[in-house]
Short mmCIF file of C-alpha atoms and ligand atoms in Angstrom, two decimals:
data_model
loop_
_atom_site.label_atom_id
_atom_site.label_comp_id
_atom_site.label_asym_id
_atom_site.label_seq_id
_atom_site.Cartn_x
_atom_site.Cartn_y
_atom_site.Cartn_z
CA MET A 27 114.63 126.01 110.14
CA THR A 28 117.56 124.57 112.03
CA ALA A 29 119.88 121.78 110.99
CA ARG A 30 121.04 118.90 113.13
CA PRO A 31 124.68 118.91 114.12
CA ARG A 32 126.79 116.83 111.81
CA THR A 33 128.72 115.25 114.66
CA GLU A 34 125.82 113.77 116.58
CA CYS A 35 122.83 111.56 116.20
CA GLY A 36 119.96 110.45 118.40
CA ASP A 37 118.48 112.60 121.14
CA ASP A 38 121.08 115.32 121.14
CA ARG A 39 118.85 117.68 123.11
CA ILE A 40 119.69 116.03 126.40
CA ARG A 41 123.05 114.37 125.83
CA PRO A 42 125.95 116.42 127.24
CA ARG A 43 128.60 117.31 124.74
CA PRO A 44 131.90 115.66 125.54
CA LEU A 45 133.81 118.83 124.68
CA HIS A 46 132.64 122.15 125.97
CA PRO A 47 135.01 125.07 126.51
CA ALA A 48 134.46 126.69 129.87
CA PRO A 49 133.09 130.22 129.73
CA ARG A 50 135.76 132.87 130.30
CA PRO A 51 135.26 135.63 132.88
CA GLY A 52 132.82 138.20 131.53
CA GLU A 53 132.26 136.32 128.28
CA SER A 54 128.99 136.81 126.46
CA LEU A 55 126.70 133.89 125.75
CA THR A 56 127.03 134.07 121.97
CA SER A 57 130.81 134.22 122.28
CA TRP A 58 130.80 131.01 124.30
CA LEU A 59 128.41 129.37 121.84
CA SER A 60 130.65 130.37 118.93
CA ARG A 61 133.72 128.91 120.64
CA THR A 62 131.79 125.72 121.30
CA CYS A 63 130.89 125.61 117.60
CA GLU A 64 134.59 125.87 116.78
CA VAL A 65 135.23 122.70 118.79
CA TYR A 66 132.63 120.78 116.79
CA SER A 67 133.38 122.45 113.44
CA LEU A 68 129.87 123.84 113.36
CA THR A 69 129.20 127.04 111.49
CA ASN A 70 126.12 128.25 113.32
CA PRO A 71 125.25 128.30 117.06
CA ALA A 72 121.75 127.27 116.04
CA HIS A 73 123.18 123.85 115.36
CA LEU A 74 123.90 123.53 119.08
CA LEU A 75 120.26 124.17 119.89
CA THR A 76 118.29 121.73 117.81
CA GLY A 77 114.60 122.37 118.32
CA PHE A 78 114.98 126.07 119.12
CA ASP A 79 114.69 128.79 116.53
CA ILE A 80 117.28 131.33 117.65
CA ALA A 81 118.14 132.84 114.30
CA ALA A 82 116.37 136.16 114.91
CA ARG A 83 117.09 136.41 118.62
CA ASP A 84 119.64 138.56 120.39
CA LEU A 85 120.80 135.91 122.83
CA ASP A 86 123.24 138.25 124.55
CA ARG A 87 120.34 140.48 125.52
CA TYR A 88 117.84 137.87 126.62
CA THR A 89 117.77 134.11 126.34
CA ALA A 90 114.60 132.23 127.27
CA GLU A 91 114.81 129.86 130.21
CA PRO A 92 114.10 126.69 128.13
CA ILE A 93 117.11 127.52 125.96
CA LEU A 94 119.31 128.16 129.00
CA THR A 95 118.15 124.87 130.51
CA ALA A 96 118.95 123.01 127.30
CA LEU A 97 122.40 124.61 127.10
CA ALA A 98 123.09 123.86 130.75
CA GLY A 99 122.21 120.21 130.22
CA ARG A 100 124.51 119.86 127.26
CA GLY A 101 127.40 122.05 128.27
CA ALA A 102 127.69 121.31 131.99
CA VAL A 103 127.39 125.01 132.81
CA PRO A 104 124.73 126.00 135.37
CA VAL A 105 121.72 127.97 134.19
CA GLU A 106 122.56 130.77 136.64
CA ARG A 107 126.03 131.12 135.12
CA LEU A 108 124.62 131.18 131.60
CA ARG A 109 122.02 133.80 132.53
CA LEU A 110 124.79 136.12 133.79
CA MET A 111 126.33 135.93 130.32
CA THR A 112 123.33 137.92 129.04
CA LEU A 113 122.06 141.42 129.82
CA ALA A 114 118.99 139.82 131.40
CA GLY A 115 121.30 138.53 134.13
CA TRP A 116 122.08 142.12 135.11
CA THR A 117 118.49 143.26 135.61
CA PRO A 118 117.34 145.22 137.50
CA TRP A 119 120.79 146.56 138.39
CA LEU A 120 122.18 147.81 135.08
CA LEU A 121 118.78 148.20 133.48
CA ASP A 122 115.21 147.69 134.62
CA SER A 123 114.40 145.20 131.89
CA THR A 124 115.75 143.94 128.59
CA ASP A 125 112.35 144.71 127.11
CA PRO A 126 112.21 148.39 126.10
CA VAL A 127 108.60 148.48 127.25
CA GLY A 128 109.89 147.99 130.79
CA CYS A 129 112.56 150.72 130.53
CA ASP A 130 111.30 154.27 130.84
CA PHE A 131 113.88 156.84 129.70
CA ASP A 132 112.80 159.64 132.02
CA THR A 133 112.58 157.37 135.04
CA TYR A 134 116.05 155.96 134.46
CA VAL A 135 117.88 159.14 133.46
CA HIS A 136 116.14 161.84 135.45
CA GLN A 137 115.20 160.33 138.78
CA PHE A 138 118.41 161.90 140.11
CA SER A 139 119.89 165.34 139.58
CA ILE A 140 123.58 165.69 140.41
CA LEU A 141 125.31 168.48 138.54
CA LEU A 142 122.41 170.71 137.57
CA PRO A 143 119.19 171.66 139.35
CA ALA A 144 116.44 169.34 138.18
CA ASP A 145 114.16 172.09 136.97
CA LEU A 146 116.84 174.11 135.19
CA SER A 147 116.76 172.52 131.78
CA MET A 148 113.62 170.43 131.71
CA GLU A 149 112.78 171.54 128.19
CA ASP A 150 116.30 170.80 127.01
CA ARG A 151 116.18 167.29 128.41
CA ARG A 152 113.24 166.46 126.21
CA ARG A 153 115.43 167.09 123.16
CA ARG A 154 117.49 164.04 124.08
CA THR A 155 114.54 161.77 124.77
CA PRO A 156 114.60 158.78 122.38
CA THR A 157 112.08 159.00 119.61
CA ASP A 158 111.84 155.27 119.00
CA ASP A 159 110.54 152.56 121.30
CA ALA A 160 113.73 150.49 121.34
CA TRP A 161 115.76 152.49 123.86
CA LEU A 162 117.61 150.60 126.55
CA PRO A 163 120.10 152.29 128.88
CA TRP A 164 123.75 151.72 127.96
CA VAL A 165 122.78 149.54 124.99
CA SER A 166 124.00 150.85 121.65
CA ALA A 167 123.93 149.48 118.15
CA MET A 168 127.64 149.11 117.58
CA GLY A 169 130.14 146.42 116.71
CA ASN A 170 132.44 144.67 119.09
CA ARG A 171 135.02 146.37 121.25
CA ALA A 172 138.10 144.90 122.85
CA CYS A 173 141.36 145.83 124.52
CA PRO A 174 144.27 145.50 122.05
CA THR A 175 146.73 144.67 124.83
CA CYS A 176 144.49 141.92 126.20
CA ILE A 177 144.18 140.41 122.72
CA ASP A 178 147.95 140.62 122.15
CA SER A 179 148.59 138.76 125.40
CA LEU A 180 146.48 135.73 124.42
CA GLU A 181 148.40 132.53 123.81
CA SER A 182 146.27 131.46 120.87
CA SER A 183 143.36 132.60 118.79
CA ALA A 184 141.24 129.94 120.48
CA ASP A 185 141.21 132.19 123.55
CA ILE A 186 139.64 135.13 121.73
CA THR A 187 136.31 136.00 123.36
CA VAL A 188 133.75 138.78 123.47
CA ARG A 189 133.26 140.29 126.91
CA LEU A 190 129.67 141.31 127.45
CA LEU A 191 130.30 144.41 129.59
CA GLN A 192 132.77 145.76 127.03
CA GLN A 193 130.00 145.69 124.43
CA THR A 194 127.85 148.08 126.46
CA SER A 195 128.42 151.81 126.32
CA VAL A 196 128.73 152.09 130.10
CA LEU A 197 132.37 150.95 129.89
CA SER A 198 135.06 152.57 127.77
CA SER A 199 138.37 151.18 129.02
CA CYS A 200 140.22 148.03 130.04
CA LEU A 201 140.87 147.98 133.77
CA ASP A 202 143.85 145.68 133.43
CA HIS A 203 145.74 147.89 131.00
CA ARG A 204 144.05 151.27 131.57
CA CYS A 205 143.61 151.80 127.87
CA ARG A 206 140.70 152.56 125.58
CA LEU A 207 138.54 149.78 124.17
CA GLU A 208 138.92 149.72 120.40
CA PRO A 209 136.20 148.93 117.84
CA CYS A 210 136.60 145.62 116.09
CA SER A 211 134.85 142.55 114.74
CA VAL A 212 135.38 139.38 116.72
CA LEU A 213 135.10 135.80 115.60
CA PRO A 214 135.24 134.14 119.03
CA GLY A 215 137.83 131.42 119.30
CA HIS A 216 139.10 132.26 115.85
CA ALA A 217 140.11 135.81 114.90
CA ILE A 218 139.69 139.52 115.55
CA PHE A 219 139.64 142.34 113.01
CA TRP A 220 140.33 145.89 114.21
CA ASP A 221 138.35 148.66 112.54
CA GLN A 222 141.39 150.94 112.31
CA VAL A 223 143.63 148.33 110.69
CA ARG A 224 143.41 147.51 107.02
CA PHE A 225 141.82 144.12 106.44
CA GLY A 226 144.44 141.40 106.06
CA SER A 227 147.15 143.51 107.64
CA ASP A 228 149.20 142.22 110.57
CA GLU A 229 149.47 145.72 111.94
CA ARG A 230 148.80 145.97 115.65
CA VAL A 231 146.56 148.49 117.35
CA PRO A 232 148.46 150.69 119.79
CA PRO A 233 146.77 150.99 123.19
CA VAL A 234 145.50 154.49 123.97
CA PRO A 235 145.75 155.31 127.68
CA VAL A 236 142.71 156.81 129.40
CA PRO A 237 142.64 159.38 132.22
CA ALA A 238 142.69 158.14 135.80
CA ALA A 239 139.16 159.46 136.30
CA VAL A 240 137.88 157.17 133.52
CA THR A 241 139.70 154.18 135.02
CA GLU A 242 138.17 154.91 138.41
CA MET A 243 134.70 155.26 136.90
CA ASP A 244 135.06 151.97 135.02
CA ARG A 245 136.43 150.28 138.13
CA ARG A 246 133.30 151.29 140.02
CA THR A 247 131.08 150.14 137.17
CA THR A 248 132.76 146.74 137.11
CA ALA A 249 132.57 146.48 140.90
CA ALA A 250 128.87 147.30 140.78
CA LEU A 251 128.15 144.28 138.58
CA THR A 252 130.41 141.90 140.46
CA THR A 253 129.69 142.91 144.06
CA GLY A 254 126.32 144.68 143.84
CA TRP A 255 127.53 147.90 145.42
CA VAL A 256 129.85 150.87 144.88
CA ASP A 257 131.85 152.80 147.42
CA LEU A 258 131.33 156.55 147.09
CA ARG A 259 132.77 159.23 149.34
CA PRO A 260 129.72 159.56 151.62
CA GLY A 261 129.21 155.81 151.80
CA ARG A 262 128.24 152.65 149.94
CA VAL A 263 125.41 152.72 147.38
CA HIS A 264 123.60 149.94 145.56
CA ALA A 265 124.73 149.08 142.04
CA ALA A 266 121.40 150.24 140.61
CA VAL A 267 121.92 153.69 142.16
CA TRP A 268 125.39 153.95 140.65
CA PHE A 269 124.26 153.18 137.10
CA ARG A 270 121.34 155.62 137.25
CA LEU A 271 123.45 158.31 138.92
CA LEU A 272 126.09 157.91 136.22
CA ARG A 273 123.52 158.08 133.43
CA THR A 274 122.20 161.29 134.97
CA VAL A 275 125.68 162.85 134.94
CA VAL A 276 126.13 161.72 131.32
CA ASP A 277 122.97 163.58 130.39
CA GLU A 278 123.93 166.65 132.41
CA VAL A 279 127.36 167.08 130.82
CA SER A 280 125.61 166.79 127.43
CA THR A 281 123.48 169.86 128.14
CA PRO A 282 124.29 172.91 125.98
CA LEU A 283 125.84 175.75 127.96
CA CYS A 284 123.09 178.16 126.94
CA ARG A 285 120.60 176.02 128.85
CA THR A 286 122.48 175.83 132.12
CA GLY A 287 122.46 179.43 133.39
CA ARG A 288 125.09 180.15 136.00
CA TRP A 289 126.04 176.47 136.09
CA ALA A 290 127.59 176.80 132.63
CA THR A 291 130.92 177.68 134.21
CA ARG A 292 131.01 174.24 135.85
CA LEU A 293 130.35 172.51 132.53
CA VAL A 294 133.09 174.53 130.86
CA ALA A 295 135.51 173.50 133.62
CA ILE A 296 134.48 169.84 133.34
CA TRP A 297 134.99 169.61 129.57
CA ARG A 298 138.31 171.47 129.90
CA VAL A 299 139.56 168.97 132.50
CA ALA A 300 138.30 166.07 130.37
CA GLY A 301 140.34 167.43 127.47
CA TYR A 302 137.59 167.27 124.86
CA SER A 303 135.22 169.55 123.04
CA ARG A 304 131.61 168.55 123.59
CA PRO A 305 130.38 166.74 120.45
CA PRO A 306 127.52 168.87 119.06
CA ARG A 307 125.24 165.87 118.59
CA THR A 308 125.16 165.26 122.34
CA ALA A 309 122.69 168.13 122.68
CA ARG A 310 119.94 166.37 120.76
CA VAL A 311 120.83 162.66 120.58
CA PRO A 312 120.50 160.32 123.56
CA PHE A 313 123.85 158.97 124.70
CA GLU A 314 123.09 155.47 123.46
CA GLY A 315 122.55 156.84 119.95
CA LEU A 316 125.96 158.51 119.68
CA ARG A 317 128.92 157.06 117.83
CA GLY A 318 131.54 155.23 119.84
CA ASP A 319 134.05 158.10 119.73
CA GLU A 320 131.36 160.54 120.84
CA GLN A 321 130.35 158.27 123.70
CA ALA A 322 133.97 158.01 124.86
CA LYS A 323 134.20 161.81 125.09
CA VAL A 324 130.94 162.09 127.03
CA LEU A 325 132.05 159.36 129.43
CA GLY A 326 135.36 161.17 129.86
CA ALA A 327 133.48 164.34 130.78
CA ALA A 328 131.19 162.43 133.15
CA ALA A 329 134.22 160.85 134.84
CA ALA A 330 135.82 164.28 135.20
CA ALA A 331 132.59 165.69 136.66
CA VAL A 332 132.33 162.92 139.25
CA THR A 333 135.96 163.37 140.28
CA MET A 334 135.71 167.16 140.48
CA ILE A 335 132.57 167.00 142.62
CA GLU A 336 134.10 164.39 144.91
CA ASN A 337 137.28 166.45 145.32
CA GLY A 338 135.30 169.61 146.03
CA GLU A 339 136.75 171.34 142.96
CA ILE A 340 133.29 172.35 141.79
CA ASP A 341 129.97 172.65 143.55
CA ALA A 342 127.00 170.76 142.19
CA GLY A 343 123.46 172.10 142.02
CA GLY A 344 121.51 168.85 141.80
CA ALA A 345 119.18 167.66 144.51
CA HIS A 346 121.18 164.45 144.91
CA ALA A 347 124.69 165.90 144.72
CA SER A 348 125.22 164.66 148.26
CA LEU A 349 125.68 161.16 146.79
CA LEU A 350 129.07 162.35 145.53
CA CYS A 351 129.95 165.23 147.82
CA PRO A 352 132.35 164.41 150.63
CA ARG A 353 130.56 164.52 153.93
CA PRO A 354 131.43 167.81 155.72
CA TYR A 355 133.32 167.63 158.97
CA GLU A 356 130.87 167.67 161.83
CA PRO A 357 132.53 167.88 165.24
CA VAL A 358 130.74 165.89 167.90
CA ASP A 359 130.27 167.48 171.35
CA PRO A 360 132.23 165.26 173.72
CA GLY A 361 129.78 166.11 176.53
CA THR A 362 130.60 166.70 180.19
CA ALA A 363 132.45 164.01 182.03
CA PRO A 364 130.66 162.99 185.27
CA THR A 365 132.47 164.14 188.38
CA ARG A 366 132.31 162.48 191.80
CA SER A 367 132.25 165.86 193.56
CA TYR A 368 128.71 166.45 192.30
CA TYR A 369 127.40 162.97 192.95
CA PRO A 370 129.46 161.49 195.86
CA ALA A 371 128.87 157.81 196.26
CA PRO A 372 127.66 157.13 199.87
CA GLU A 373 129.83 154.83 201.87
CA ARG A 374 128.02 151.67 202.90
CA ASP A 375 127.37 151.22 206.68
CA ALA A 376 126.48 147.57 207.36
CA TRP A 377 125.43 148.15 210.99
CA ALA A 378 123.21 151.02 209.98
CA GLU A 379 121.52 148.71 207.50
CA VAL A 380 121.01 146.07 210.26
CA HIS A 381 119.59 148.72 212.55
CA ALA A 382 117.22 149.94 209.85
CA ALA A 383 116.10 146.37 209.14
CA ALA A 384 115.44 145.77 212.86
CA GLU A 385 113.42 148.96 213.14
CA ALA A 386 111.38 147.91 210.09
CA ALA A 387 110.77 144.44 211.56
CA ILE A 388 109.61 145.92 214.90
CA ALA A 389 107.32 148.40 213.16
CA ALA A 390 105.74 145.61 211.14
CA ALA A 391 105.34 143.37 214.24
CA ARG A 392 103.37 146.08 216.02
CA VAL A 393 100.56 145.86 213.48
CA ASP A 394 100.93 142.49 211.80
CA PRO A 395 100.57 139.23 213.81
CA THR A 396 102.46 137.24 211.18
CA SER A 397 105.42 139.64 211.29
CA ALA A 398 105.34 139.56 215.11
CA ARG A 399 105.39 135.77 215.12
CA SER A 400 108.36 135.71 212.68
CA LEU A 401 110.27 138.22 214.80
CA TYR A 402 109.55 136.29 218.02
CA ASN A 403 110.72 132.99 216.48
CA PHE A 404 113.89 134.66 215.21
CA LEU A 405 114.76 136.04 218.66
CA ARG A 406 113.75 132.86 220.50
CA TRP A 407 116.19 130.89 218.32
CA GLY A 408 119.07 132.49 220.27
CA CYS A 409 117.59 131.91 223.79
CA ARG A 410 119.20 129.17 225.93
CA THR A 411 117.37 129.67 229.25
CA ALA A 412 113.89 130.52 230.53
CA ARG A 413 115.21 133.88 231.71
CA GLU A 414 116.44 134.78 228.27
CA LEU A 415 113.02 133.87 226.91
CA ASP A 416 111.38 136.18 229.51
CA GLU A 417 113.72 138.97 228.43
CA THR A 418 112.55 138.50 224.86
CA VAL A 419 108.92 138.84 225.94
CA GLN A 420 109.86 141.97 227.89
CA LEU A 421 111.50 143.30 224.71
CA PHE A 422 108.20 142.92 222.89
CA VAL A 423 106.42 144.77 225.76
CA ASP A 424 108.99 147.57 225.71
CA HIS A 425 108.54 148.08 221.93
CA GLY A 426 104.76 148.00 222.03
CA ILE A 427 104.33 144.68 220.24
CA PRO A 428 101.11 143.00 221.37
CA LEU A 429 101.88 140.10 223.70
CA GLN A 430 99.11 137.93 222.40
CA HIS A 431 100.89 137.58 219.08
CA PRO A 432 104.02 135.72 220.08
CA PRO A 433 103.39 132.04 220.44
CA THR A 434 103.95 130.55 223.90
ZN1 LIG B 1435 143.39 144.93 128.49
#
């Protein structure tokens, strides 16, 4: 049951609202709806959507087209822009579908093998397969996350928003400030409450810097969603390849050492460079089911693994490691330059060509009446006297051209 907005009357389903805050870059749909509610002193986004029951819906995951159309008509924001404020706008790049039925775990996570041979730990992989039917890649049940420095730099609380990508577990840092995203609760356009700060306290959250490898990984992830492709060392790959490749590496660095044979030394090196101990739960819980701090460590290890493979610091045993490995130097045979001494260009002799043409014309005239007539007319064209004409006839006799052919 939805209530009508207190500030309007009549057919409010089609009348544009006079005040509608523009969506901020990367803002989620519910964040924008909440900020719009602030403008109209409404307490529930459902009041903006009279006639639609949205109470039990996760609008940031998927919003039906009729709702998007209604919002576009009232808020002067195109449907396409609104759709990109939901996870459904990022299918099939980030995920195959926002419906778990359309997202197969094994297909998404294991279609590539990067760090480890695909058949090395098949049994171990099954331990991390989700047991419920609600799994979606990079989608975790967690609260909001935000960059403390970004929030501190806002001019007013009205600018507080929720960025959709920061709420997924594929991202762990702020690209602008190269610091960790911190857990919080956000009231868009109103207030933010940090988990690590006592409620009601004015204490600020200090930004925690992240390694360069994590920043680079998050930069590629952001580029994938904004440009549709990612530049890797061997070349450019589609955004969908990047997200699946990255999820594969996340699963591989989560594999217990005892399951990785001789490749265990690479995993040890990766976690040492990342600066973390592998959280024990990573061995049996899918990445999306881990806590936020556990996910940050796994992403740090994945970032370290990608960087180490790309720099040639470790070798990778997966079938698709070439997606990250720098392309080896392959000298190209310059070939043999052509030399004129072997193929001398003949000098052109114009008179020889005239002589050859005359010989060909005479040979043709001997057997072909038409050719003989053409040759006779050509030679007669230069004759000025009867004697010169007789000499032409004699020329035909001397060269064996039948006399009956030339016209008289
Ligand atoms: Zn920031």
